[in-house]
XYZ file of C-alpha atoms in Angstrom:
658
model
C -1.509 92.256 35.340
C -0.936 88.505 35.219
C 2.512 87.680 33.856
C 3.163 84.220 32.417
C 6.833 83.392 31.818
C 7.266 80.569 29.302
C 10.407 78.571 28.712
C 10.593 79.333 25.012
C 8.810 81.492 22.396
C 6.893 78.563 20.849
C 5.329 77.734 24.220
C 4.530 81.425 24.817
C 2.717 81.600 21.473
C 0.723 78.459 22.284
C -0.287 79.876 25.674
C -1.288 83.225 24.192
C -3.344 81.469 21.486
C -5.285 79.582 24.174
C -6.288 82.763 26.046
C -9.837 84.092 25.502
C -8.567 87.444 24.178
C -6.591 87.759 20.939
C -2.960 88.488 21.751
C -0.993 91.428 20.390
C 2.741 91.053 19.749
C 5.123 93.437 21.501
C 8.919 93.435 21.680
C 9.711 90.353 23.748
C 6.171 89.564 24.933
C 2.512 89.097 23.971
C -0.460 90.920 25.517
C -3.940 89.373 25.700
C -6.312 91.399 27.848
C -5.006 91.511 31.421
C -2.511 88.698 30.751
C 0.992 89.212 29.423
C 3.000 86.249 28.155
C 6.765 86.539 27.872
C 9.472 83.953 27.435
C 12.978 82.828 28.122
C 15.259 81.724 25.308
C 16.539 78.613 26.982
C 18.674 79.590 29.951
C 19.001 83.354 30.317
C 21.392 82.818 33.225
C 24.468 80.679 33.761
C 26.741 79.784 36.630
C 29.193 82.613 37.274
C 32.844 81.952 36.375
C 35.409 81.386 39.135
C 36.808 84.918 38.947
C 33.321 86.305 39.766
C 33.887 84.857 43.247
C 37.499 86.002 43.557
C 39.624 87.795 40.923
C 42.526 85.614 42.074
C 40.847 82.684 40.335
C 41.241 84.213 36.883
C 44.725 82.749 36.388
C 44.618 78.963 36.641
C 46.634 77.680 39.587
C 46.834 74.229 41.129
C 46.850 75.520 44.698
C 43.390 77.101 44.173
C 41.784 73.728 43.544
C 39.177 72.658 44.246
C 37.335 75.954 43.809
C 34.128 75.771 45.873
C 31.874 78.852 46.077
C 30.593 79.631 49.547
C 27.598 81.468 48.086
C 26.567 80.614 44.554
C 26.159 83.289 41.878
C 24.421 83.389 38.530
C 25.279 85.769 35.730
C 23.274 86.750 32.630
C 24.346 85.223 29.373
C 25.762 88.095 27.316
C 23.340 87.665 24.411
C 20.330 87.200 26.694
C 20.483 90.569 28.411
C 17.785 92.090 26.195
C 15.135 89.486 27.020
C 16.151 89.525 30.671
C 15.507 93.285 30.707
C 12.069 92.722 29.165
C 11.143 90.260 31.926
C 12.538 92.568 34.624
C 10.347 95.460 33.471
C 7.263 93.244 33.190
C 7.767 91.855 36.699
C 7.607 95.401 38.056
C 4.088 95.729 36.613
C 2.867 92.256 37.548
C 0.434 91.404 40.317
C 0.472 87.659 39.593
C 3.345 85.592 38.172
C 2.938 82.208 36.480
C 5.912 79.877 35.898
C 5.427 78.118 32.543
C 8.625 76.149 32.185
C 8.547 72.645 30.779
C 7.160 70.121 33.281
C 10.511 68.524 34.044
C 13.523 69.136 36.260
C 15.384 71.424 33.892
C 12.227 73.308 32.900
C 11.558 74.019 36.568
C 15.049 75.467 36.984
C 15.114 77.501 33.811
C 12.219 79.837 34.632
C 12.421 79.810 38.422
C 16.046 80.905 38.471
C 15.072 83.971 36.420
C 12.156 84.806 38.737
C 14.382 84.567 41.805
C 17.348 86.339 40.184
C 15.141 89.327 39.305
C 13.941 89.582 42.892
C 10.249 88.714 42.650
C 8.970 88.236 46.220
C 5.323 87.396 45.591
C 3.621 84.051 45.142
C 4.184 82.102 41.925
C 1.694 79.804 40.210
C 2.795 76.860 38.079
C 1.438 76.124 34.594
C 2.181 72.592 33.338
C 1.895 72.206 29.564
C 3.057 69.091 27.719
C 0.873 69.435 24.643
C 0.813 72.630 22.557
C -2.614 71.993 21.034
C -4.964 74.820 21.972
C -7.551 72.732 23.901
C -4.797 71.071 25.960
C -3.180 74.422 26.792
C -6.572 75.903 27.711
C -7.197 73.028 30.118
C -3.770 73.532 31.681
C -4.474 77.242 32.163
C -7.651 76.312 34.045
C -5.775 74.171 36.583
C -2.777 76.202 37.745
C -0.843 74.849 40.714
C 1.246 76.443 43.448
C 4.861 76.636 42.351
C 5.951 76.034 45.964
C 4.993 72.390 45.472
C 7.797 72.104 42.924
C 10.572 73.495 45.122
C 12.223 70.058 45.599
C 12.338 69.616 41.814
C 13.989 73.029 41.517
C 16.531 72.128 44.191
C 17.388 68.914 42.353
C 17.972 70.802 39.087
C 19.957 73.509 40.864
C 22.100 70.852 42.564
C 22.774 69.196 39.200
C 23.883 72.516 37.694
C 26.166 73.318 40.617
C 27.613 69.808 40.712
C 28.400 69.906 36.990
C 30.116 73.276 37.476
C 32.204 72.004 40.399
C 33.152 68.828 38.576
C 33.946 70.436 35.219
C 35.734 73.555 36.449
C 38.000 71.771 38.899
C 38.915 68.705 36.867
C 39.355 70.707 33.671
C 41.685 73.146 35.411
C 43.607 70.346 37.143
C 44.224 68.365 33.957
C 44.907 71.458 31.866
C 47.589 72.526 34.348
C 49.331 69.133 34.376
C 48.909 69.108 30.594
C 50.986 72.266 30.381
C 53.681 70.573 32.460
C 53.513 67.621 30.077
C 53.881 69.903 27.042
C 50.240 69.796 25.920
C 48.953 73.157 24.739
C 45.356 74.246 25.281
C 42.531 73.211 27.565
C 42.071 69.567 28.584
C 38.357 69.551 29.224
C 36.843 67.006 31.609
C 33.120 66.597 32.240
C 30.675 64.219 33.865
C 29.082 63.254 30.530
C 31.567 64.058 27.792
C 34.427 62.152 29.435
C 32.538 58.834 29.822
C 31.416 59.200 26.194
C 35.054 59.633 25.189
C 35.858 56.613 27.356
C 33.372 54.524 25.347
C 35.164 55.371 22.099
C 38.656 54.878 23.543
C 37.777 51.447 24.923
C 36.060 50.390 21.673
C 39.089 51.478 19.633
C 41.398 49.574 21.946
C 39.217 46.476 21.662
C 39.493 46.758 17.872
C 43.250 47.320 18.072
C 43.785 44.317 20.347
C 41.570 42.079 18.273
C 43.329 39.054 16.763
C 41.184 37.354 14.118
C 41.021 33.595 13.942
C 39.461 31.246 11.404
C 36.356 29.151 11.937
C 34.438 26.883 9.618
C 30.789 26.292 8.775
C 29.194 23.436 6.889
C 25.912 23.718 5.047
C 23.820 21.158 3.238
C 21.189 21.730 0.546
C 18.209 19.516 1.313
C 15.153 18.319 -0.566
C 11.892 17.682 1.276
C 8.428 16.866 -0.023
C 7.435 20.536 -0.386
C 10.663 21.924 -1.836
C 14.294 22.682 -1.033
C 16.163 24.523 1.686
C 19.637 25.054 3.147
C 20.492 23.787 6.647
C 23.598 24.344 8.767
C 25.527 21.741 10.717
C 25.540 22.004 14.518
C 28.902 20.520 15.610
C 28.873 18.607 18.881
C 30.875 19.384 22.006
C 33.436 16.706 21.130
C 34.794 19.100 18.525
C 36.953 22.141 19.255
C 34.555 25.101 19.445
C 34.812 28.725 20.517
C 32.493 30.291 23.114
C 29.842 30.877 20.446
C 29.871 27.262 19.293
C 31.829 27.934 16.094
C 34.011 25.127 14.728
C 37.732 25.846 14.940
C 39.073 22.764 13.097
C 38.189 22.301 9.425
C 38.836 18.575 9.241
C 35.617 17.325 10.926
C 33.466 19.512 8.673
C 35.367 18.417 5.584
C 35.049 14.745 6.464
C 31.306 15.077 7.077
C 30.775 17.034 3.855
C 32.277 14.173 1.829
C 29.768 11.739 3.348
C 26.719 13.962 3.047
C 25.955 14.130 -0.678
C 23.158 11.703 -1.441
C 22.567 10.900 2.227
C 19.084 10.484 3.637
C 17.816 12.031 6.856
C 14.658 13.179 8.534
C 13.058 16.291 9.991
C 13.584 15.776 13.737
C 11.670 18.861 14.953
C 9.668 21.795 13.623
C 8.807 24.837 15.713
C 6.438 27.434 14.289
C 5.701 30.751 15.968
C 3.277 33.426 14.847
C 4.446 36.963 15.601
C 2.654 40.299 15.552
C 4.869 43.368 15.517
C 3.352 46.798 16.113
C 4.581 49.732 14.009
C 7.822 51.387 15.143
C 6.932 54.259 17.442
C 7.144 57.909 16.354
C 10.586 59.398 16.874
C 12.295 60.983 19.817
C 15.204 63.155 18.743
C 17.846 60.542 19.583
C 15.942 57.753 17.820
C 15.655 59.996 14.756
C 19.375 60.796 14.887
C 20.174 57.071 14.914
C 17.954 56.303 11.919
C 18.955 59.383 9.914
C 22.629 58.521 10.396
C 22.072 54.963 9.186
C 19.758 55.755 6.290
C 21.085 59.085 5.060
C 24.600 59.340 6.520
C 23.775 62.463 8.563
C 25.704 63.366 11.701
C 23.818 63.774 14.958
C 24.445 67.528 14.869
C 23.215 67.787 11.275
C 19.960 66.062 12.234
C 19.463 68.390 15.201
C 20.123 71.448 13.024
C 17.722 70.183 10.347
C 15.017 69.529 12.934
C 15.388 73.039 14.341
C 14.907 74.467 10.843
C 11.893 72.232 10.195
C 10.461 73.381 13.527
C 11.278 77.088 13.568
C 11.767 78.245 9.988
C 9.385 75.930 8.120
C 7.030 75.110 11.036
C 6.569 71.618 9.633
C 7.209 69.568 12.780
C 6.491 69.766 16.477
C 9.123 70.555 19.102
C 12.108 68.372 18.170
C 14.236 68.159 21.325
C 12.020 65.512 22.820
C 12.951 62.291 24.576
C 9.421 60.888 24.203
C 8.177 58.436 21.560
C 4.463 58.695 22.373
C 1.697 61.083 21.317
C -1.198 62.584 23.311
C -4.479 60.751 22.844
C -6.167 64.042 22.011
C -4.106 64.271 18.807
C -6.068 61.347 17.379
C -8.897 63.752 16.589
C -6.757 66.255 14.664
C -3.738 64.385 13.312
C -5.486 62.502 10.469
C -6.643 65.790 8.952
C -3.218 67.339 9.527
C -1.522 64.416 7.767
C -3.785 64.762 4.751
C -2.806 68.413 4.417
C 0.874 67.786 5.124
C 1.292 64.927 2.631
C -0.771 66.199 -0.306
C 2.146 67.687 -2.272
C 4.608 64.783 -1.979
C 4.227 61.615 -4.028
C 5.967 59.403 -1.476
C 4.031 60.626 1.542
C 0.740 60.722 -0.334
C 1.257 57.109 -1.380
C 1.960 56.056 2.196
C -1.088 57.938 3.450
C -3.384 56.311 0.861
C -2.581 52.937 2.388
C -3.320 54.116 5.928
C -6.499 53.467 7.870
C -6.921 56.711 9.800
C -9.464 55.147 12.126
C -6.795 52.856 13.608
C -5.256 53.440 17.014
C -1.782 52.151 17.873
C -0.009 51.970 21.230
C 1.745 55.261 20.349
C -1.284 57.212 21.636
C -0.720 57.138 25.375
C -1.126 60.141 27.667
C 0.519 58.266 30.544
C 3.784 58.044 28.626
C 3.850 61.645 27.381
C 6.149 63.721 29.559
C 7.377 67.281 29.105
C 7.130 66.820 25.336
C 5.567 64.332 22.977
C 7.118 62.525 20.024
C 8.092 64.372 16.858
C 5.167 64.731 14.458
C 4.103 66.825 11.456
C 2.237 70.015 12.348
C -0.098 69.787 9.370
C 1.451 72.563 7.310
C 1.828 71.492 3.650
C 5.149 69.768 2.956
C 6.591 71.080 -0.301
C 9.930 69.341 -1.035
C 10.982 72.008 -3.546
C 11.182 74.558 -0.711
C 13.509 72.403 1.390
C 16.994 71.038 0.968
C 17.196 67.354 0.071
C 18.424 66.559 3.597
C 15.550 68.485 5.194
C 13.095 66.591 3.001
C 14.701 63.256 3.910
C 14.433 63.951 7.641
C 10.858 65.221 7.348
C 9.805 62.081 5.483
C 11.284 59.926 8.251
C 9.298 61.845 10.899
C 6.073 61.727 8.878
C 6.553 58.058 7.965
C 6.778 56.922 11.584
C 3.558 58.777 12.392
C 1.725 57.510 9.298
C 2.831 53.976 10.218
C 0.665 54.191 13.345
C -2.363 53.900 11.048
C -1.159 50.652 9.461
C -1.830 47.105 10.699
C 0.772 45.182 12.665
C 3.335 43.154 10.733
C 2.352 39.493 11.070
C 4.895 36.783 10.356
C 5.272 33.062 10.734
C 8.727 32.041 11.948
C 9.845 28.447 11.514
C 12.835 26.777 13.153
C 13.601 23.238 12.074
C 16.168 20.607 12.995
C 17.268 17.702 10.822
C 19.036 14.478 11.720
C 21.377 13.319 8.957
C 24.073 10.660 9.476
C 23.473 11.051 13.237
C 24.433 14.733 13.001
C 22.188 17.729 13.737
C 21.441 20.438 11.173
C 19.337 23.577 11.646
C 17.405 25.887 9.362
C 15.109 28.839 9.955
C 12.858 30.969 7.849
C 10.179 33.590 8.008
C 7.006 34.095 6.022
C 5.185 37.424 5.954
C 1.498 36.800 6.543
C 0.361 40.432 6.791
C 2.898 43.041 5.602
C 1.225 45.783 7.639
C 3.523 48.768 8.102
C 6.624 47.069 6.726
C 6.376 48.389 3.109
C 6.955 51.918 4.489
C 10.360 50.889 5.829
C 13.442 49.852 3.885
C 14.547 47.335 6.485
C 16.957 44.457 6.054
C 15.646 41.322 4.422
C 14.608 38.570 6.796
C 15.341 34.882 6.316
C 13.347 33.548 3.321
C 10.475 31.223 4.131
C 11.062 27.489 4.440
C 8.977 24.992 2.507
C 6.253 23.285 4.498
C 7.867 20.786 6.856
C 6.456 17.907 8.900
C 8.216 16.331 11.819
C 9.466 12.869 10.880
C 9.366 13.365 7.126
C 12.371 12.346 5.034
C 14.960 14.707 3.614
C 17.624 14.155 0.973
C 21.030 15.891 0.725
C 21.598 17.389 -2.734
C 24.912 19.061 -1.956
C 27.172 20.239 0.856
C 30.077 22.620 1.266
C 32.471 23.868 3.942
C 32.961 27.631 4.144
C 36.059 29.120 5.736
C 35.328 32.290 7.663
C 37.181 34.599 10.009
C 36.099 36.395 13.163
C 35.685 40.148 12.843
C 36.522 42.907 15.331
C 33.813 45.146 16.773
C 32.714 47.990 14.536
C 34.079 51.440 15.417
C 31.531 53.873 16.765
C 29.611 56.077 14.351
C 27.265 58.955 15.131
C 24.366 56.501 15.055
C 25.918 53.828 17.253
C 27.413 56.334 19.716
C 24.057 58.112 20.145
C 22.468 54.695 20.668
C 25.155 53.796 23.218
C 24.482 57.046 25.095
C 20.751 56.252 25.101
C 21.385 52.690 26.312
C 24.441 53.283 28.475
C 23.271 50.667 30.998
C 24.594 47.998 28.617
C 28.127 49.149 29.343
C 27.828 48.769 33.123
C 28.354 45.568 35.125
C 26.767 46.497 38.468
C 23.056 45.476 38.337
C 21.887 48.312 40.626
C 23.716 50.905 38.545
C 22.329 49.332 35.373
C 18.791 49.674 36.703
C 19.295 53.351 37.576
C 20.691 54.102 34.144
C 17.837 52.240 32.448
C 15.355 54.319 34.435
C 16.986 57.610 33.371
C 17.783 59.127 30.001
C 21.250 57.554 29.850
C 24.229 59.797 29.152
C 23.341 63.311 28.059
C 19.880 64.423 26.949
C 18.046 64.604 23.636
C 19.160 68.215 23.281
C 22.812 67.657 24.175
C 23.994 64.339 22.717
C 24.831 65.794 19.315
C 26.698 68.715 20.880
C 28.656 66.363 23.164
C 29.962 64.522 20.082
C 30.803 67.823 18.403
C 32.536 69.031 21.565
C 34.753 65.943 21.602
C 35.571 66.540 17.938
C 36.286 70.228 18.520
C 38.586 69.439 21.416
C 40.650 67.046 19.294
C 39.663 64.047 21.398
C 37.835 62.432 18.460
C 38.136 62.607 14.694
C 35.920 61.374 11.893
C 37.197 58.736 9.500
C 34.397 58.444 6.980
C 31.389 57.607 9.140
C 33.559 56.256 11.958
C 34.383 58.218 15.120
C 37.887 57.361 16.372
C 39.805 58.546 19.420
C 42.956 60.596 18.895
C 46.204 60.101 20.790
C 45.219 63.088 22.932
C 41.818 61.549 23.730
C 43.391 58.195 24.582
C 46.052 59.810 26.777
C 43.446 61.862 28.656
C 41.349 58.782 29.446
C 44.406 56.806 30.585
C 45.614 59.640 32.818
C 42.267 60.100 34.598
C 41.001 57.993 37.494
C 38.955 55.182 35.930
C 35.745 56.296 37.650
C 35.886 59.642 35.795
C 35.756 57.944 32.384
C 32.898 55.542 33.165
C 29.138 56.160 33.346
C 28.593 54.914 36.889
C 28.975 58.418 38.331
C 25.974 59.623 36.310
C 23.886 56.820 37.818
C 25.016 57.735 41.333
C 24.182 61.395 40.731
C 20.759 60.510 39.338
C 19.972 58.481 42.441
C 20.866 61.416 44.668
C 19.115 64.000 42.502
C 15.963 61.892 42.486
C 16.138 61.801 46.278
C 16.434 65.610 46.337
C 13.413 65.866 44.026
C 11.612 63.770 46.650
C 12.527 66.296 49.375
C 15.943 65.028 50.507
C 18.427 67.669 51.684
C 20.672 68.742 48.755
C 23.518 69.784 51.078
C 24.865 66.269 51.577
C 25.055 65.693 47.807
C 27.213 68.769 47.203
C 29.311 68.145 50.339
C 30.005 64.591 49.191
C 31.034 65.814 45.755
C 33.416 68.405 47.226
C 35.044 65.711 49.330
C 35.373 63.544 46.227
C 36.896 66.434 44.281
C 39.753 66.802 46.759
C 40.844 63.269 45.936
C 40.296 63.586 42.183
C 42.178 66.880 41.902
C 44.975 65.487 44.052
C 45.369 62.524 41.684
C 46.256 64.750 38.712
C 49.832 63.759 37.836
C 51.872 65.399 35.066
C 54.247 62.436 34.874
C 51.355 60.025 34.435
C 49.886 62.211 31.708
C 53.275 62.421 29.953
C 53.587 58.650 30.088
C 50.033 58.209 28.820
C 50.744 60.582 25.928
C 53.969 58.793 25.060
C 52.329 55.375 24.931
C 48.883 56.339 23.606
C 47.779 54.512 20.498
C 45.253 56.724 18.821
C 44.578 58.500 15.573
C 46.673 61.440 14.453
C 45.026 64.746 13.683
C 44.801 65.699 10.018
C 45.442 69.393 9.195
C 41.716 69.947 8.591
C 40.860 68.421 11.964
C 43.344 70.677 13.739
C 41.370 73.629 12.464
C 38.412 72.539 14.596
C 40.352 73.218 17.763
C 38.906 75.894 19.993
C 40.762 78.628 21.722
C 41.796 77.747 25.244
C 40.083 79.683 27.981
C 38.041 79.563 31.121
C 34.818 79.345 29.121
C 35.880 75.913 27.947
C 36.110 74.694 31.499
C 32.784 75.742 32.760
C 31.624 79.304 32.305
C 30.327 78.996 28.775
C 29.470 75.407 29.377
C 25.935 75.455 28.063
C 26.648 76.990 24.679
C 28.370 74.219 22.815
C 28.947 74.569 19.135
C 26.286 71.941 18.506
C 23.708 73.977 20.385
C 24.608 77.357 18.915
C 24.227 76.099 15.401
C 20.873 74.510 16.009
C 18.539 77.392 16.633
C 17.285 80.434 14.807
C 19.029 83.780 15.182
C 17.130 84.610 18.356
C 16.764 81.326 20.187
C 20.166 79.881 19.405
C 21.767 82.543 21.592
C 20.723 81.097 24.900
C 20.152 77.385 24.672
C 18.979 75.411 27.677
C 21.651 74.900 30.278
C 21.792 71.108 30.179
C 25.172 70.161 28.800
C 28.540 71.647 29.108
C 32.066 72.144 27.970
C 33.836 70.864 30.992
C 30.739 70.711 33.152
C 28.997 67.748 31.620
């Protein structure tokens, strides 16, 4: 019997559907002729807790740190034991085993760790599926590879999991113990990803708190030209007192010029026209969808993830949602138009958008070379009936469908004009935009662009009809919201100064993954490090004190870049031992720097938000699971899957480990 072990039930169903024999459903697996297809439910295994290595580690003690296993152990997730038993019994009957995890680092780990844990000694083939359409899966089944070729990828993923455990367990225990000395009850969780994310919010809040507004002044003039009227803005020269952005700090020069301007004559000194073509926005990855849904519908990142899981699993309206890809397989061009017609028929909005689409068009979104383990979110073709969904589910579905439908619209074509005017020997500027071809833009409620300028010719005369000085004031940065924090995690390279580190972070997924960013935010909220104030996410006094008491490197994203460099080297056959050995050496210094007095001082001086009674109810019980053992089952992940699959989500993030 050939046994195929898929990463998740949806992949198992797609594989079974592509087999030549019709599959029959059994408890925990599918049978199609001489092939049996079973599945994991995310990670069935997790890193064992410290006391599994030595019962002495159950109580938290400073002199135990750092805890470093000499021989690593995995343990079944409690709610995954049933499916693990199914796979164990099937392996005993198998003559051939096929690994069908996602074609990425974590997918390699997820299935292979189960195969090895259950003691399979035979050869393993590797099935690589990144498109669940039946023809694509059938082609993948016809070109199985040797799983031994992917051993370096497995070692890289295994090293990441072990490193996150070492980092989270030891730093969480160290800071929790000094927290107790400083009078702080509960677990002070520290992780490679969650702590730099908290650091982003703390530093933004402090920038806002330190911000001192100051006034600046702008002068505009309403001008007449041969073809109409427009408004232009004065460009003060360097002889005036300006800030670093060229804004005028003294009102008097603007006021004096304004008094001279009315009725003055000038000329158009330069006109620059540029034609632009803008392709449709790409279909969504999960993070990109979370950003847009937060901005347009006020949904939290976790709410969007939960909605997508329901649209995927319960309603079967969209493809796999936890994707970091914004491209679609080229093969979908043959089926998606028909699927869209079926999907949109029962909704006035979608049907209207689809009527304006040219389904013979091909945008840059169709690109096999840019499709990785998963493709962008897209409708499956099942009829969308808004009455059967909540209003929020319908809103999110329309966003997903809209970005796919937009691929069948022309590019947005605009004419952008920038003009300069010389009036009384002073420079004025104006800009405008004219839409030549609206293309996909009517599908999107985007901000209004600058209105078009009248036709201008260099050297033509202009006349000043009126002028006015406006007094303005600088504004502090905006506090983070779900949307802007997710975007910051996606584009974390912007927050790093070192160019080499920036490049590494640009080449990776940033901080966290598509599947974990929402749960990282929820974890920080649950742990009382962040609170919500309307849409804003603000750091609490506890969150501020934790960041100030930690070594600076722990609260910044550079460590993730360094790890990614080393993990990539392991995936390219470097020895993983030096990576773990270097981390252990680093941990000795980090654990040794934990200082109760410094934490007490940080808590005493921390300027952060106070917890409201309702927020205090979010707090989790303290325990070892918060520092590493239960690290892959964050609240955000548990709430995002159906009753079966939510039990054992993929082991990619962590409470205290990431």
